[in-house]
Tab-separated table of C-alpha atoms in Angstrom:
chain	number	residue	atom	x	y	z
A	1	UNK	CA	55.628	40.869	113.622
A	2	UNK	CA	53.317	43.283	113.094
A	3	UNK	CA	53.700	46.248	110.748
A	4	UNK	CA	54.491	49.802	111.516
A	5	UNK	CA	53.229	53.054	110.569
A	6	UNK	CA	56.619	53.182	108.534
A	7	UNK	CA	56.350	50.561	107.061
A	8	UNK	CA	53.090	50.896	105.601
A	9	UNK	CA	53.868	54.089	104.419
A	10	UNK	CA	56.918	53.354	102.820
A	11	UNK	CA	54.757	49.943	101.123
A	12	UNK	CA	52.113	52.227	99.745
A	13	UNK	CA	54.569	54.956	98.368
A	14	UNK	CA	56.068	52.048	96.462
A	15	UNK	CA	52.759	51.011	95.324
A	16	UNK	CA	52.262	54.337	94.354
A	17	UNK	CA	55.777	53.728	91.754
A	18	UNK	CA	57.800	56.031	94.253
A	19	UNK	CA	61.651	54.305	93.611
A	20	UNK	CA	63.761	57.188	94.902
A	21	UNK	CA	63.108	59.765	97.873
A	22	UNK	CA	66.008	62.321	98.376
A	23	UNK	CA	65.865	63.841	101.886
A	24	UNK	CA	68.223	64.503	105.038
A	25	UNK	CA	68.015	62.375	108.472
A	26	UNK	CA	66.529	63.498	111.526
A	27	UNK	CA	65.407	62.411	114.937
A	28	UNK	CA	62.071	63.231	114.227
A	29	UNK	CA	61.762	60.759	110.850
A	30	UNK	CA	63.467	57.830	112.017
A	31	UNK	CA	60.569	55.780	111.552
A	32	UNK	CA	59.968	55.988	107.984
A	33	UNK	CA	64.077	56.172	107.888
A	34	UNK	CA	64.419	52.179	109.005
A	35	UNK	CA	61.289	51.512	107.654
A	36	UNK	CA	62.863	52.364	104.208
A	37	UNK	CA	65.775	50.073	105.334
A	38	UNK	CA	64.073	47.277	106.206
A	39	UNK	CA	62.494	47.450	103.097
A	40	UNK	CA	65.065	46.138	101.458
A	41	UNK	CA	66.008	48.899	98.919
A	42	UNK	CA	63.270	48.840	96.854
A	43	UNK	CA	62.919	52.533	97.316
A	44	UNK	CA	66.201	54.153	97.227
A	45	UNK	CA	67.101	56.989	99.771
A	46	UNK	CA	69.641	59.626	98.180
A	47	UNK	CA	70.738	61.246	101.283
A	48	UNK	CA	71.347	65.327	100.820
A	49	UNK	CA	73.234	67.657	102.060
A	50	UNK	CA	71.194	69.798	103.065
A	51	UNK	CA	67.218	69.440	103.056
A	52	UNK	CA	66.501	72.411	100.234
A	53	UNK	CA	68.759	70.462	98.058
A	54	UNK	CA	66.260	67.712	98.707
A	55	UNK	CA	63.451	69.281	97.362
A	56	UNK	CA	64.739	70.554	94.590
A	57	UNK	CA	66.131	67.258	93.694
A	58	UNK	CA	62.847	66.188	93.718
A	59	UNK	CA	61.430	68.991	91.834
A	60	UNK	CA	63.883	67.985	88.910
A	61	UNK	CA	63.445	64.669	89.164
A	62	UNK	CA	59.372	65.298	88.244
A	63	UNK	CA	60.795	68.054	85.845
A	64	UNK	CA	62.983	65.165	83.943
A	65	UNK	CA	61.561	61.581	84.579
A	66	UNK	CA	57.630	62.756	85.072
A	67	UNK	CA	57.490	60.837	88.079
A	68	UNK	CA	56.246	62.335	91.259
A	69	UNK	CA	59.389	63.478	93.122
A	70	UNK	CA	59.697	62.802	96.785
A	71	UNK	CA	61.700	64.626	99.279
A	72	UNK	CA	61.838	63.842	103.107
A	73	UNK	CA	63.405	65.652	106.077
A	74	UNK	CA	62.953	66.024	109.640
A	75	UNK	CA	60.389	68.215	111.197
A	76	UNK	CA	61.098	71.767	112.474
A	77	UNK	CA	64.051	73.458	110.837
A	78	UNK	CA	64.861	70.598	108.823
A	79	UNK	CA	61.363	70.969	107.298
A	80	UNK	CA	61.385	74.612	106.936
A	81	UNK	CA	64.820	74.324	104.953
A	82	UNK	CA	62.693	72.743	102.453
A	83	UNK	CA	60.459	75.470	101.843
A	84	UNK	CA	62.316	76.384	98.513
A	85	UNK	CA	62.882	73.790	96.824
A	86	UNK	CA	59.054	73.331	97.048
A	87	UNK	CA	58.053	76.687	95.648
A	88	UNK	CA	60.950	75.439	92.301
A	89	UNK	CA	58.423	72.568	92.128
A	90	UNK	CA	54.964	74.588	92.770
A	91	UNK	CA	56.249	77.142	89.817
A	92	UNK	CA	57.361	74.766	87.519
A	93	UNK	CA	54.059	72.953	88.104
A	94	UNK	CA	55.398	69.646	88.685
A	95	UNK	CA	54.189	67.110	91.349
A	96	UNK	CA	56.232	66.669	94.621
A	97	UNK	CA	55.557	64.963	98.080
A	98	UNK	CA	56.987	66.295	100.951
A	99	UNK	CA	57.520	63.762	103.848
A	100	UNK	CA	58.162	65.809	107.274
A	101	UNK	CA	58.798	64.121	110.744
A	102	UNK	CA	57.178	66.315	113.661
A	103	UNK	CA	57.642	67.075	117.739
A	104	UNK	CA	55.806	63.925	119.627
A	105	UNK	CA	52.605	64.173	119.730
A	106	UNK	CA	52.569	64.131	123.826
A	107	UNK	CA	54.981	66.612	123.928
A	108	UNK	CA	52.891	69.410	121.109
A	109	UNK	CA	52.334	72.642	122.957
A	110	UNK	CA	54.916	72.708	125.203
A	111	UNK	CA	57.263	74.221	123.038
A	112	UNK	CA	59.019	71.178	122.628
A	113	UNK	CA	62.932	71.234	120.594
A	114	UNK	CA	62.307	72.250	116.862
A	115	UNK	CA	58.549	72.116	117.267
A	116	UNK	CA	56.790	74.210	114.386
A	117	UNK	CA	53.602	74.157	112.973
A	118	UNK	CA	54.426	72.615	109.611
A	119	UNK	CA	50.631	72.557	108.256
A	120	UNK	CA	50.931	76.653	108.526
A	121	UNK	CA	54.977	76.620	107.283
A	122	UNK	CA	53.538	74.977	104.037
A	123	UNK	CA	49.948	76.397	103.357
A	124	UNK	CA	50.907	78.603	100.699
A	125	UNK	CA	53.329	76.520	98.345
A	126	UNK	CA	51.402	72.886	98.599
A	127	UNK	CA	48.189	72.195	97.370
A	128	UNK	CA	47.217	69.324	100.129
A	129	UNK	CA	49.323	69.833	103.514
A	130	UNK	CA	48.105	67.301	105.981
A	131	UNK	CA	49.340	65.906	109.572
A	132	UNK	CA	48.529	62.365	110.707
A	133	UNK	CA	47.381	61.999	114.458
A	134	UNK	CA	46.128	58.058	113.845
A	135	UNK	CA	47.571	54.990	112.374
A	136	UNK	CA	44.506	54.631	110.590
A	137	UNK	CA	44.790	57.966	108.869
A	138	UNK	CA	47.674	57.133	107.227
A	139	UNK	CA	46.328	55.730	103.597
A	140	UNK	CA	43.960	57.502	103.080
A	141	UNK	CA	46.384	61.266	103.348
A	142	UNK	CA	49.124	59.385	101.913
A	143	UNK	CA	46.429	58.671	98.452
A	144	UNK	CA	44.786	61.841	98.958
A	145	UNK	CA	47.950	63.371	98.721
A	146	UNK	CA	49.419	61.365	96.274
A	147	UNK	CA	46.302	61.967	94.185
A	148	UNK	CA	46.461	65.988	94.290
A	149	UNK	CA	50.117	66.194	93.634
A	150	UNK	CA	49.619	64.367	90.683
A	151	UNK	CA	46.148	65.522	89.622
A	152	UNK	CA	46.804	69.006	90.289
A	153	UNK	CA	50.866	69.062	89.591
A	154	UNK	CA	51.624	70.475	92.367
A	155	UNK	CA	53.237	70.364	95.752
A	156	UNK	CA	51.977	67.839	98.603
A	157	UNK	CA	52.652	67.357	102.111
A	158	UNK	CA	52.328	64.967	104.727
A	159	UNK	CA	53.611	65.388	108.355
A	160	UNK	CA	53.964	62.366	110.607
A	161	UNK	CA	54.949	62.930	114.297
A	162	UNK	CA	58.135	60.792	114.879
A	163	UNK	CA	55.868	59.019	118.069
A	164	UNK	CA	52.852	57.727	115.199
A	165	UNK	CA	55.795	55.899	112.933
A	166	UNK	CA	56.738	53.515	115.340
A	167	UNK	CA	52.969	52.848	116.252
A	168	UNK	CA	51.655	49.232	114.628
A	169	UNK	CA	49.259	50.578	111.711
A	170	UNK	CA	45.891	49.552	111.346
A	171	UNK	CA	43.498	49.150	108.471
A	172	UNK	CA	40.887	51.906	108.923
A	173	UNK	CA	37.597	50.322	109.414
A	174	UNK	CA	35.265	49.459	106.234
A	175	UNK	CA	31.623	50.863	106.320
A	176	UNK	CA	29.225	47.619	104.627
A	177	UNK	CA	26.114	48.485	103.310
């Protein structure tokens, strides 16, 4: 069976030491939802009450454990109830990754249900905000972002549109020479 976009994300956050992601269910991040449960809890999702709650859960847990904290929601409203939370984290100067599910790709534009444009929603309170478009984007934003939350403590972002976590992932390809 091949591997999902899901899946690999939810691999390389664990290689990454992420244990725990707090967040709230959605249509639009199912993917990296049963990714997480096929992976066998080795990353445990706290489900919230409410998506702000989310991120400020994982705003303390950087504050108290100096881990990364990770929150995950949705896209569209769901996202933009995170917004919060993340400025608690981006003032307190502690490093957080957002996780955001987005509209299908096919359907961007055409002012699809919930549809916002999360990379604008989030420019001011993360340091890296990011949206995949191609399985083979998806390790290098996930490090990059990884990277600048940590380096920079501070708030980063990735959106993934709910169609590109079911895709199979793919390695990008390797430049030799």
């Amino acid at each position: 069976m091949s591997k999902t976009v899901g899946d690999f994300f939810v691999d390389r956050l664990y290689e990454w030491g992420v244990r725990t992601i707090f967040g709230y269910p959605g249509d639009g991040i199912n993917g990296v939802l049963g990714a997480l449960d096929r992976a066998g809890g080795k990353i445990q999702f706290i489900q919230v009450r409410h998506e702000e709650m989310g991120a400020f859960m994982a705003a303390a847990h950087a504050k108290f454990t100096g881990e990364p904290g990770v929150c995950l929601s949705t896209g569209g409203p769901g996202a933009a109830h995170m917004v919060t939370g993340l400025y608690d984290a981006k003032c307190d100067h502690v490093p957080v990754l957002a996780i955001c599910g987005q509209a299908p790709t096919t359907a961007r534009g055409a002012h699809y249900q919930q549809e916002l444009n999360l990379e604008r929603l989030f420019q001011d309170v993360a340091d890296y905000v990011y949206e995949a478009s191609q399985p083979s984007q998806v390790r290098h934003l996930l490090d990059r972002a990884m990277r600048t939350a940590l380096g920079r403590n501070g708030v980063s972002v990735i959106v993934l549109p709910n169609d590109l976590q079911e895709k199979d992932y793919e390695d990008p390809p390797r430049k030799h020479g």
